Every structure is written in structure tokens, then in C-alpha cells.
Coordinates of C-alpha atoms and ligand atoms in Angstrom, one line a residue:
M240 CA 0.2 42.2 -28.2
N241 CA 0.1 43.7 -24.6
Y242 CA -2.1 41.5 -22.1
D243 CA -3.0 42.2 -18.6
L244 CA -2.4 38.3 -18.1
I245 CA -0.3 35.6 -19.8
V246 CA -0.6 32.0 -18.5
I247 CA 1.9 29.3 -19.2
G248 CA 0.7 26.1 -18.9
S249 CA -3.0 24.9 -19.7
G250 CA -3.8 22.1 -17.3
P251 CA -6.8 22.6 -15.0
G252 CA -4.9 25.5 -13.1
G253 CA -3.7 27.5 -16.2
Y254 CA -6.9 27.1 -17.9
V255 CA -9.4 27.9 -15.2
A256 CA -7.3 31.0 -14.1
A257 CA -7.0 32.1 -17.6
I258 CA -11.2 31.8 -17.7
R259 CA -11.5 33.3 -14.3
A260 CA -9.4 36.3 -15.6
S261 CA -11.4 36.9 -18.7
Q262 CA -14.5 37.2 -16.6
L263 CA -12.9 39.7 -14.6
G264 CA -12.1 41.7 -17.6
M265 CA -8.4 41.1 -18.0
K266 CA -6.9 40.8 -21.6
T267 CA -5.6 37.1 -21.4
A268 CA -3.6 34.7 -23.1
I269 CA -2.7 30.9 -22.6
V270 CA 0.8 29.2 -23.8
E271 CA 0.6 25.7 -24.2
K272 CA 3.4 23.4 -25.7
E273 CA 1.4 20.3 -25.8
S274 CA -2.4 19.8 -25.6
L275 CA -5.0 22.2 -24.2
G276 CA -6.4 20.8 -20.9
G277 CA -3.0 19.7 -19.7
I278 CA -2.1 16.7 -17.7
C279 CA -5.6 16.3 -16.1
L280 CA -7.6 16.1 -19.5
N281 CA -5.1 14.5 -21.4
W282 CA -2.9 12.2 -19.7
G283 CA -4.4 12.1 -15.8
C284 CA -7.8 12.3 -14.3
I285 CA -9.9 12.0 -17.2
P286 CA -8.2 9.1 -19.6
T287 CA -7.7 7.0 -16.5
K288 CA -11.4 7.4 -15.5
A289 CA -12.3 6.4 -19.2
L290 CA -10.1 3.2 -18.7
I291 CA -11.3 2.5 -15.4
K292 CA -14.9 2.5 -16.7
S293 CA -14.1 0.1 -19.4
A294 CA -12.9 -1.9 -16.5
E295 CA -16.0 -1.6 -14.2
V296 CA -18.1 -2.5 -17.3
F297 CA -16.3 -5.8 -18.2
E298 CA -16.6 -6.6 -14.0
Y299 CA -20.3 -5.7 -14.2
I300 CA -20.8 -8.0 -17.5
N301 CA -18.9 -10.8 -15.6
H302 CA -20.8 -10.5 -12.7
A303 CA -24.4 -10.1 -14.5
A304 CA -25.7 -13.4 -13.3
E305 CA -25.4 -12.3 -9.5
Y306 CA -28.2 -9.7 -10.9
G307 CA -30.2 -12.3 -12.8
I308 CA -28.9 -11.6 -16.1
K309 CA -27.6 -14.2 -18.3
V310 CA -24.8 -13.0 -20.7
G311 CA -22.5 -14.9 -23.4
G312 CA -19.0 -14.9 -23.3
S313 CA -17.4 -11.4 -22.9
E314 CA -13.8 -10.2 -23.7
V315 CA -11.8 -7.1 -23.7
D316 CA -11.0 -5.4 -26.7
F317 CA -7.7 -3.6 -25.4
E318 CA -7.3 -1.6 -28.4
A319 CA -10.8 -0.3 -28.5
M320 CA -10.6 0.5 -24.7
I321 CA -7.2 2.7 -25.1
K322 CA -9.1 4.2 -28.5
R323 CA -12.0 5.1 -26.2
S324 CA -10.1 6.9 -23.9
R325 CA -8.1 8.7 -26.1
G326 CA -11.3 9.8 -27.6
V327 CA -12.8 11.1 -24.4
A328 CA -9.6 12.8 -23.8
D329 CA -9.6 14.5 -27.2
G330 CA -13.1 15.8 -26.4
M331 CA -12.3 17.3 -23.1
S332 CA -9.4 18.8 -24.6
K333 CA -11.6 20.3 -27.5
G334 CA -14.0 21.4 -24.8
V335 CA -11.2 23.7 -23.0
Q336 CA -10.4 24.8 -26.7
F337 CA -14.2 26.1 -27.2
L338 CA -13.9 27.7 -23.5
M339 CA -10.8 29.7 -24.6
K340 CA -12.7 31.1 -27.9
K341 CA -15.9 31.6 -25.9
N342 CA -14.0 33.7 -23.4
K343 CA -11.9 35.6 -25.8
I344 CA -8.4 34.0 -24.2
D345 CA -5.8 34.1 -27.2
V346 CA -4.1 30.5 -27.3
I347 CA -0.7 30.8 -28.3
M348 CA 0.7 27.2 -29.0
G349 CA 4.5 26.7 -28.3
T350 CA 6.9 26.4 -25.4
G351 CA 6.6 29.6 -22.5
K352 CA 9.6 30.9 -20.9
L353 CA 9.7 33.7 -18.4
K354 CA 12.2 36.2 -20.4
S355 CA 11.8 39.1 -18.1
K356 CA 9.6 40.6 -15.6
G357 CA 6.6 41.3 -17.9
T358 CA 7.8 39.5 -20.8
V359 CA 7.2 35.6 -22.1
L360 CA 9.0 34.2 -24.7
V361 CA 7.3 31.4 -26.9
S362 CA 9.4 29.2 -29.0
T363 CA 8.0 27.1 -31.6
S364 CA 9.3 24.8 -34.4
T365 CA 9.1 28.0 -36.8
G366 CA 11.1 30.5 -34.5
T367 CA 10.4 32.7 -30.9
Q368 CA 8.4 35.6 -30.3
D369 CA 8.1 37.9 -27.4
F370 CA 4.7 38.2 -25.5
T371 CA 4.3 41.1 -22.6
A372 CA 1.8 41.4 -19.9
K373 CA 1.1 42.9 -16.7
H374 CA 0.8 39.7 -14.7
I375 CA 2.3 36.1 -15.7
I376 CA 0.8 32.8 -14.1
I377 CA 3.2 29.8 -14.4
A378 CA 1.4 26.8 -14.1
T379 CA 3.7 24.0 -15.9
G380 CA 2.7 21.3 -13.8
G381 CA 4.4 17.8 -13.8
R382 CA 5.5 14.7 -14.9
S383 CA 6.2 11.2 -13.8
R384 CA 8.8 10.8 -11.3
E385 CA 12.0 8.7 -12.0
L386 CA 13.7 7.0 -9.6
P387 CA 17.4 6.0 -10.2
N388 CA 17.0 2.6 -9.7
L389 CA 13.7 2.6 -11.8
K390 CA 15.1 4.4 -14.7
Q391 CA 12.0 4.4 -17.2
D392 CA 13.0 3.1 -20.8
Y393 CA 9.0 4.0 -21.8
K394 CA 8.9 0.2 -22.8
K395 CA 9.4 -2.2 -20.3
I396 CA 9.6 0.2 -17.4
I397 CA 6.8 2.6 -18.1
G398 CA 5.2 5.6 -16.5
Y399 CA 1.6 6.5 -16.4
R400 CA 1.6 8.2 -20.0
Q401 CA 2.7 4.9 -21.7
A402 CA 0.0 2.8 -19.0
M403 CA -2.6 4.3 -20.8
I404 CA -1.7 3.9 -24.5
L405 CA 0.0 -0.2 -24.3
P406 CA 0.2 -1.6 -27.3
K407 CA -1.1 -4.6 -25.9
K408 CA -2.7 -6.1 -22.7
P409 CA 0.3 -7.2 -20.8
A410 CA 0.1 -10.5 -19.5
S411 CA 2.0 -9.2 -16.1
L412 CA 2.3 -6.0 -14.8
I413 CA 4.4 -5.1 -11.5
V414 CA 3.1 -1.7 -10.2
V415 CA 5.6 0.4 -7.9
G416 CA 4.1 2.7 -5.7
S417 CA 0.6 2.8 -4.4
G418 CA -0.6 6.1 -4.2
A419 CA -4.0 6.7 -6.2
I420 CA -2.2 6.5 -9.5
G421 CA -0.7 3.1 -8.8
I422 CA -3.8 1.6 -7.1
E423 CA -6.1 3.0 -10.1
F424 CA -3.9 1.3 -12.8
A425 CA -3.3 -2.0 -10.3
Y426 CA -7.2 -2.3 -10.4
L427 CA -7.6 -1.2 -13.8
Y428 CA -5.2 -4.0 -15.2
N429 CA -6.3 -6.9 -12.8
A430 CA -10.0 -6.2 -13.7
I431 CA -9.0 -7.1 -17.0
G432 CA -7.0 -10.2 -16.5
T433 CA -3.2 -9.1 -16.3
K434 CA -1.4 -10.5 -13.1
V435 CA -1.0 -7.6 -11.1
T436 CA 1.5 -7.1 -8.1
V437 CA 1.9 -3.9 -6.1
V438 CA 5.1 -2.9 -4.6
E439 CA 4.9 -0.6 -1.9
Y440 CA 7.9 1.0 0.1
L441 CA 5.8 2.1 3.2
D442 CA 3.8 -0.2 5.5
N443 CA 0.2 0.2 3.7
I444 CA -1.0 1.1 0.6
V445 CA -2.7 4.3 0.0
P446 CA -0.6 5.5 2.7
L447 CA -1.9 8.7 2.8
E448 CA -5.4 7.3 3.8
D449 CA -6.7 6.5 7.1
E450 CA -4.7 3.2 8.2
E451 CA -8.5 1.3 8.6
I452 CA -9.2 2.4 4.7
S453 CA -5.8 1.4 3.7
K454 CA -5.9 -2.2 5.5
Q455 CA -9.5 -3.2 4.4
L456 CA -8.7 -1.8 0.6
A457 CA -5.8 -4.2 0.8
R458 CA -7.8 -7.1 2.0
I459 CA -10.1 -6.2 -0.9
L460 CA -7.7 -6.3 -3.5
K461 CA -6.0 -9.4 -2.5
K462 CA -9.4 -11.2 -2.8
H463 CA -9.4 -9.7 -6.2
V464 CA -6.0 -11.4 -6.5
I465 CA -3.7 -8.4 -6.7
S466 CA -0.6 -9.5 -5.0
I467 CA 0.4 -6.7 -2.6
M468 CA 3.8 -6.1 -0.9
T469 CA 4.2 -3.8 1.4
S470 CA 7.5 -2.0 3.5
A471 CA 8.9 -3.4 0.3
N472 CA 12.0 -1.5 -1.7
V473 CA 12.6 -1.9 -5.7
E474 CA 16.6 -2.4 -5.5
S475 CA 17.1 -2.8 -9.4
V476 CA 15.0 -4.1 -12.5
D477 CA 16.8 -6.1 -15.2
T478 CA 14.9 -5.8 -18.3
S479 CA 17.6 -7.9 -20.8
G480 CA 15.4 -10.8 -20.8
D481 CA 11.4 -11.2 -22.2
L482 CA 10.2 -10.6 -18.7
C483 CA 11.7 -8.0 -16.3
K484 CA 13.4 -9.3 -13.4
V485 CA 12.6 -6.9 -10.2
Q486 CA 14.7 -7.4 -7.2
V487 CA 12.5 -6.5 -4.0
K488 CA 13.8 -6.0 -0.6
T489 CA 11.3 -6.7 2.2
A490 CA 12.4 -7.4 6.0
T491 CA 12.7 -11.2 5.2
G492 CA 15.4 -10.9 2.5
T493 CA 15.3 -10.0 -1.2
E494 CA 12.9 -11.4 -3.8
T495 CA 12.9 -11.7 -7.6
L496 CA 9.8 -10.8 -9.1
E497 CA 9.0 -11.1 -12.8
A498 CA 6.7 -9.2 -15.0
E499 CA 6.1 -8.2 -18.7
I500 CA 5.7 -4.5 -17.7
V501 CA 6.9 -2.5 -14.7
L502 CA 4.8 0.6 -14.0
S503 CA 6.6 3.2 -12.0
A504 CA 4.2 5.4 -9.8
V505 CA 6.3 7.0 -7.5
G506 CA 4.9 10.5 -7.6
I507 CA 5.6 13.4 -9.9
S508 CA 8.5 16.1 -10.5
T509 CA 7.4 19.7 -11.1
N510 CA 8.2 21.1 -14.4
I511 CA 10.2 24.1 -13.4
E512 CA 13.6 23.4 -15.1
G513 CA 14.1 25.5 -18.2
I514 CA 11.5 28.0 -17.8
G515 CA 13.3 31.4 -17.0
L516 CA 12.8 30.8 -13.1
E517 CA 16.6 31.1 -12.0
E518 CA 17.5 33.4 -14.3
N519 CA 14.6 35.5 -13.2
G520 CA 15.4 35.1 -9.5
V521 CA 12.3 33.2 -8.7
K522 CA 12.5 31.5 -5.6
T523 CA 11.9 27.7 -5.5
D524 CA 12.6 25.0 -2.9
K525 CA 12.6 21.4 -2.8
G526 CA 11.5 21.4 -6.6
K527 CA 8.4 23.6 -5.9
V528 CA 8.3 27.1 -6.4
V529 CA 7.9 29.5 -3.3
V530 CA 4.6 31.3 -3.3
D531 CA 2.8 33.5 -0.6
D532 CA -1.1 32.6 0.3
F533 CA -2.2 34.3 -2.9
Y534 CA 0.2 32.5 -5.1
Q535 CA 2.7 35.6 -5.7
T536 CA 6.4 34.6 -6.0
N537 CA 8.9 36.6 -4.6
V538 CA 8.9 38.4 -7.9
E539 CA 6.3 41.2 -8.4
G540 CA 4.1 40.5 -11.3
V541 CA 5.0 36.5 -11.3
Y542 CA 2.9 34.0 -10.0
A543 CA 2.8 30.2 -9.9
I544 CA 0.1 27.8 -9.3
G545 CA -0.9 24.0 -9.4
D546 CA 1.4 20.7 -9.0
I547 CA 4.4 23.3 -9.2
V548 CA 3.3 24.7 -5.9
K549 CA 3.2 23.5 -2.1
G550 CA -0.1 21.4 -1.6
Q551 CA -1.8 18.6 -2.7
A552 CA -1.0 17.8 -6.7
L553 CA -4.5 17.3 -7.4
A554 CA -6.6 19.2 -10.2
H555 CA -9.8 20.6 -8.4
V556 CA -6.6 22.4 -6.1
A557 CA -4.8 23.8 -9.1
S558 CA -8.3 25.1 -10.2
A559 CA -8.8 26.7 -6.9
E560 CA -5.5 28.2 -6.6
G561 CA -5.9 29.8 -10.3
I562 CA -9.2 31.3 -9.3
I563 CA -8.0 32.6 -5.7
C564 CA -4.8 34.0 -7.7
V565 CA -6.5 36.0 -10.6
E566 CA -9.1 37.5 -8.0
K567 CA -6.3 38.8 -6.2
I568 CA -4.6 40.2 -9.1
A569 CA -8.3 41.7 -9.8
G570 CA -8.5 43.5 -6.5
L571 CA -10.9 41.3 -5.0
K572 CA -10.6 39.8 -1.5
P573 CA -10.4 36.0 -1.9
E574 CA -9.9 33.9 1.0
P575 CA -6.7 31.8 1.2
L576 CA -7.3 28.1 0.2
N577 CA -7.9 26.1 3.2
Y578 CA -5.8 22.8 2.3
G579 CA -6.8 21.1 5.1
N580 CA -10.3 21.0 3.6
M581 CA -9.0 19.4 -0.1
P582 CA -11.1 16.3 -0.8
G583 CA -8.7 13.4 -2.5
C584 CA -10.0 10.3 -4.2
T585 CA -8.7 7.2 -5.7
Y586 CA -10.8 5.7 -8.6
C587 CA -10.5 1.9 -7.8
S588 CA -13.4 -0.5 -7.1
P589 CA -14.5 0.1 -4.7
E590 CA -13.5 4.0 -4.4
V591 CA -11.5 5.4 -1.7
A592 CA -12.6 9.0 -0.6
S593 CA -11.4 11.1 2.1
V594 CA -10.8 14.8 3.7
G595 CA -9.3 16.4 6.3
Y596 CA -7.4 14.4 9.4
T597 CA -6.8 10.4 9.6
E598 CA -7.7 9.3 13.1
K599 CA -4.0 9.0 13.9
A600 CA -3.3 12.5 12.6
A601 CA -6.2 14.1 14.4
K602 CA -4.8 12.4 18.0
E603 CA -1.3 13.5 17.2
A604 CA -2.7 17.1 16.7
G605 CA -4.2 16.8 20.3
Y606 CA -7.8 16.4 19.9
E607 CA -10.0 14.4 21.7
V608 CA -12.0 12.4 19.4
K609 CA -15.1 11.0 18.9
V610 CA -15.1 8.0 15.8
G611 CA -18.4 6.8 14.1
K612 CA -18.4 4.3 11.2
F613 CA -20.9 2.6 9.3
P614 CA -20.7 -0.4 6.9
F615 CA -22.2 -0.5 3.6
S616 CA -23.0 -4.2 4.2
A617 CA -25.8 -2.6 6.5
S618 CA -26.9 -0.2 3.7
G619 CA -30.2 -0.9 1.9
K620 CA -28.8 0.6 -0.8
A621 CA -25.6 -1.0 -1.0
S622 CA -27.3 -4.4 -0.7
A623 CA -29.5 -3.5 -3.8
A624 CA -26.5 -2.4 -6.0
G625 CA -24.5 -5.6 -5.0
A626 CA -21.9 -3.1 -3.4
K627 CA -21.5 -4.1 0.2
D628 CA -17.8 -3.8 0.6
G629 CA -16.3 -0.8 2.4
F630 CA -17.5 1.5 4.9
I631 CA -17.5 5.3 6.0
K632 CA -15.8 6.6 8.9
L633 CA -15.9 10.0 10.5
I634 CA -13.9 11.8 13.1
F635 CA -15.1 14.5 15.4
D636 CA -13.7 16.7 17.9
A637 CA -15.1 15.3 21.3
K638 CA -15.5 18.7 22.6
Y639 CA -17.3 20.8 19.9
G640 CA -18.5 18.4 17.5
E641 CA -16.6 19.9 14.6
I642 CA -16.1 17.2 11.4
L643 CA -12.4 16.8 11.8
G644 CA -11.9 14.3 8.8
A645 CA -14.1 11.6 6.4
H646 CA -12.7 8.4 5.5
M647 CA -15.1 6.4 2.8
L648 CA -14.4 3.2 1.2
G649 CA -17.3 1.8 -1.2
H650 CA -18.9 2.0 -4.4
N651 CA -19.0 5.7 -5.9
V652 CA -18.2 7.2 -2.7
T653 CA -16.1 9.7 -4.4
E654 CA -19.5 11.2 -5.4
L655 CA -20.1 11.5 -1.7
L656 CA -17.5 13.2 -0.4
A657 CA -18.3 16.6 -1.4
E658 CA -21.2 16.7 1.5
I659 CA -18.2 16.6 4.0
V660 CA -16.3 19.1 2.4
T661 CA -19.5 21.3 2.5
A662 CA -20.3 20.8 5.7
R663 CA -16.6 21.3 7.5
K664 CA -16.6 24.8 5.1
L665 CA -19.9 25.5 6.9
E666 CA -18.5 24.4 10.1
A667 CA -21.4 22.0 10.4
T668 CA -20.9 19.4 13.7
G669 CA -21.5 16.0 14.1
H670 CA -25.3 16.6 15.4
E671 CA -26.0 18.7 12.5
L672 CA -24.9 15.9 9.8
I673 CA -27.2 13.4 12.2
K674 CA -30.5 15.6 11.7
S675 CA -29.8 16.3 8.0
V676 CA -32.5 13.9 6.5
H677 CA -30.3 11.9 3.7
P678 CA -32.8 10.4 0.9
H679 CA -33.8 6.9 1.3
P680 CA -32.2 4.3 -0.2
T681 CA -29.0 6.1 -1.1
M682 CA -25.5 5.1 -0.1
S683 CA -25.2 8.8 1.6
E684 CA -27.3 7.4 4.3
A685 CA -24.3 5.8 5.3
I686 CA -22.9 9.3 6.1
M687 CA -25.7 10.2 8.3
E688 CA -25.2 7.0 10.1
A689 CA -21.9 7.0 10.7
A690 CA -22.3 10.6 12.5
A691 CA -25.0 9.0 14.8
D692 CA -22.7 6.1 15.4
A693 CA -20.0 8.6 16.9
Y694 CA -22.8 9.5 19.2
G695 CA -24.5 6.1 20.0
E696 CA -27.6 7.1 18.3
C697 CA -26.8 4.7 15.3
I698 CA -30.1 3.1 13.8
H699 CA -29.2 0.2 11.6
L700 CA -26.4 -1.1 13.2
Ligands
FAD1158 C1 -2.2 9.2 -14.2 C2 -2.9 10.4 -13.6 C3 -4.1 10.6 -12.8 C4 -4.6 11.6 -12.1 N1 -5.8 11.4 -11.6 C5 -6.1 12.5 -11.0 C6 -7.5 12.8 -10.3 O1 -8.6 11.8 -10.5 N2 -8.1 13.9 -9.8 C7 -7.1 14.7 -9.5 O2 -7.4 16.0 -8.9 N3 -5.8 14.8 -9.9 C8 -5.3 13.6 -10.7 N4 -4.3 13.5 -11.3 C9 -3.4 14.8 -10.8 C10 -3.8 16.1 -11.9 O3 -3.4 15.8 -13.3 C11 -2.9 17.3 -11.7 O4 -2.5 17.7 -10.3 C12 -3.2 18.3 -12.3 O5 -3.5 18.2 -13.7 C13 -2.2 19.3 -12.2 O6 -2.8 20.7 -12.9 P1 -1.9 21.9 -13.1 O7 -2.6 22.9 -13.7 O8 -0.6 22.1 -12.2 O9 -0.8 21.2 -14.7 P2 -0.9 20.3 -15.5 O10 -2.1 19.4 -16.0 O11 0.2 19.4 -15.1 O12 -0.8 20.8 -17.0 C14 0.7 21.7 -17.2 C15 0.4 22.2 -18.9 O13 1.6 22.9 -18.9 C16 2.2 22.6 -20.1 N5 3.4 23.4 -20.0 C17 4.7 22.7 -19.1 N6 5.6 23.6 -19.4 C18 5.2 24.3 -20.3 C19 5.9 25.3 -21.3 N7 7.2 25.8 -20.6 N8 5.3 26.2 -21.9 C20 4.0 25.9 -22.4 N9 3.5 25.0 -21.5 C21 3.9 24.3 -20.7 C22 2.1 21.0 -20.2 O14 2.1 20.6 -21.5 C23 0.9 20.6 -19.4 O15 -0.1 20.8 -20.6 C24 -3.8 12.6 -12.1 C25 -2.5 12.5 -12.6 C26 -2.0 11.5 -13.0 C27 -0.8 11.5 -13.7

């Protein structure tokens, strides 16, 4: 079969690209070596959120008395939690299978490799086969990054995959790395009764976030008895005994921490080895495939999207890249992606959501800023919901009122962030946010109030 497009990898970058290509009339095939939907649906975004939901339900039940509800003793059925999460992931993967069929996309199960320009070699347990296409998109995603002094044995020193399917709830867990993945697992396990310590190399947890958000989140997590060590480096892990002994170096010396399991959450490595890039002269740089604004590599007809290219390693970024790449191939005129307006979320409780410049980055970029904040403790909806932790912080350019950044910490704030992404896309100003009437009572009123605070017009503070 000769295709217009073959996509290697069926994560959110790959399968979305394939669907858009099919909508645009291209005869399309997708090659996948494991499960349709990639890391996102099977081992990332979705199964973690299912586990986190279980933890939240447990927390709600334990705090039911605060809402005037009496509940008898509750306990975590860890095995059932894992089973539910796997079921949710399987359901989503089957959904992608349905979408492939609906869009008449051929699914080729096997390991794909760029054989030559226009040819993909697919290997399965029964043999190999060549498939040809005018265009080939590589979307092979990433895997848990391994550090030399934190080699994963997948039993005691684990990565994110094992953390989602542990055979039993660990009594204690050390999470190394406090980006979104590390903090989500720290929240999850702490909520279900595991003793959790987070070790972060940099000065703040969730280090990409605005410093005020990082500091406030750290205070809240500490209140939930998560131990947090920042500016701390894991030097070695001894797994020979019942408990792992972790040597951690800080400014004050070296400490030994003990835990049943160590979770390495220090980022991802890209799957760019062994897929024919070198043989075909496809340029890579620092573990990423080099592409132009429309995801074309230096080899004509070969494209790359998702975690394996520049930009944030996030599912929605991968999908957006897939759509742009395919629209360009089809001769449409898509706009290049504005990586400065990509939302980022951490689904601990309270949640973290942000887009655009942090206050520090805006100042470093030379902006004179106006900053507005509104705490959820002053929000009627947050009080009614018993979710008063956190705040919204908005950063505006003092000269023109451009929304430079939004930083949110609070209950369900990941659902609020899209308002700011849209406002920024439409080049709205601070005053336009203030004059957009928000429904009452909602958590979203905090956005309007934070904007008003920046201009000295806040009503409820
Ligand atoms: C624990 C965790 C939680 C996350 N949570 C979020 C979140 O909440 N929100 C968010 O936006 N992002 C989240 N991410 C990141 C998100 O999962 C990734 O950014 C996203 O999945 C990247 O999509 P992708 O299309 O590049 O590839 P992936 O989703 O990584 O998929 C790549 C696919 O390619 C396949 N493949 C690889 N090599 C080959 C080959 N040679 N032949 C055939 N198939 C191949 C793989 O089997 C895989 O199915 C999370 C990640 C992790 C690990």
C-alpha cells in the first residue's frame, strides 16, 4: 500500500496528526509498537489523573464531617485503585482505536523505523515489512529519564510506569524531582497514607512556576506532612537492605534518608535512537529532532512532532504540533505555534496552572509590570466548596495592559486557565478581563478580581 502519510507513534501528537490528515483527504497509516494513545493515554496524563481522583475521593470522605456528613471508617483499596486507573487508560486507548477506524486510518502494530526517504520498515515478532508514503511524521515520544546515580531497577528505584502499578501501597516513598510528575505522585501517595519525601535539586518545588506559587504550594504540602528538601542532590541510593538508603547532599551536609521505594521523576529522555534518523541524515540536537516552524526536518518529506522536538513536553503541545504539521503538508497556511502561550498544569491538590511569563521572567525580559492577586480565601464559591487554599496572580504589561502571564494555585484551577490562554490569543488587555462579567459564584471570579487588583479596582479585598 502506498500512503500519503505514515505516522510513527500513536501518542497525542501522532494520532491527532493522523486524524487531521484523514480529514484533509490523505490516505494515512499509523505505526504503534505498544498501545494506541501513547504515553499520554496509557502511562501519563490519563491514568495518573484517575489515580489522583481516587486519592481526592478518599480525602473528601475523610473530611466529610467538615461538610456536615457522617461517614463510617474508610480505607484505601490500593489494588482496586490501580485497577480502576488501568481500566480508564484501556478505555481511552480503545477510543483511539475507534477514531482510527472512523477516520479510515490503517493501524500497523509493530516497531517503525525510517528506512529511507518515503519508506518505513515495520518489525513485528513475525517479520518485517516495508510501507511507503509521500510524507512520514515521527512522533515516538519519550520515556523516564535515568540519572547515573539513580539507575532504575524498576522494583525499588522506579520510574513513572511502575509508580502507577505498584503491587502494594508503599509505607514510604522518596520522590526525586518536583516537576509536575513528581509532585502529582507525591500528592497521590501522601493522600492515601504513604510517608512521602520530595527531594528537589533546585531552590523551589515546581521550579518552572512563579516563585510565589512554588513557595505557597510547598507550605500547603508541608501542612499535609509531605517532607520537602530543596537545593538537595541525590548522590547515591543503596538498595541492598529492606529499605532504600538515599544519600542526599544539601548546603548543610549529607543526610541519609530511608524509604521503601524511590521514584525517579527527573524528566524524560526522547525515543530517537534506533529509528533510522542517523542513517538517513536527520539532524538532532541535545536529544531532540531539529525541525522548522512547521515540523519539517532537514530531510524532505520527513517531519517530527511531540516530545521529541523543541518546546514543552506536554500532550496538548504535541497535538497542536501534529495539526500544524499536517495542515502545512496539505498546503493550508497554519500559523506557527506560539510556545509562549502554552498552558501548563500540575494536578496535585490544590492544583497549579500557569501560562506565559512568571513575574521574574517578565521583568528580566524588560517589561514594566503591573501585578494583581486574588486569594481564594476571599472567594464565595471557594468558601462554599471548602477550598480556600491558593490564589490567582496575573501579570500585565504596565504600558499597554497586555496579559503577560497567569499563575494559579487552587481547587480546579486547571479548568480556569483556558480563559487566559484564549484572552492572550485574542490579545485582550487587563481592563477587558475586568469588564468581562464572570458568573457568580464561581472560582473564575478570582480572575476578574485579580485583574482588577492590578489596577486598584478590586471589589472584594
Ligand atoms: C506520568 C506522566 C504524566 C503526564 N501528565 C501530563 C498531563 O497531565 N498533561 C500533559 O499535557 N502532559 C502530561 N504528560 C506528558 C505527555 O504524556 C506527553 O507530553 C505526551 O504523551 C507526548 O506525546 P507524543 O505524541 O510526543 O508521544 P507519546 O505519548 O510519548 O507516544 C509515543 C508513542 O510512540 C510509540 N513508539 C515509540 N517508538 C516507536 C517505534 N519505533 N515504532 C512504533 N511506535 C513507537 C510509543 O509506544 C508510544 O505509544 C505526562 C507524562 C507522564 C510520563
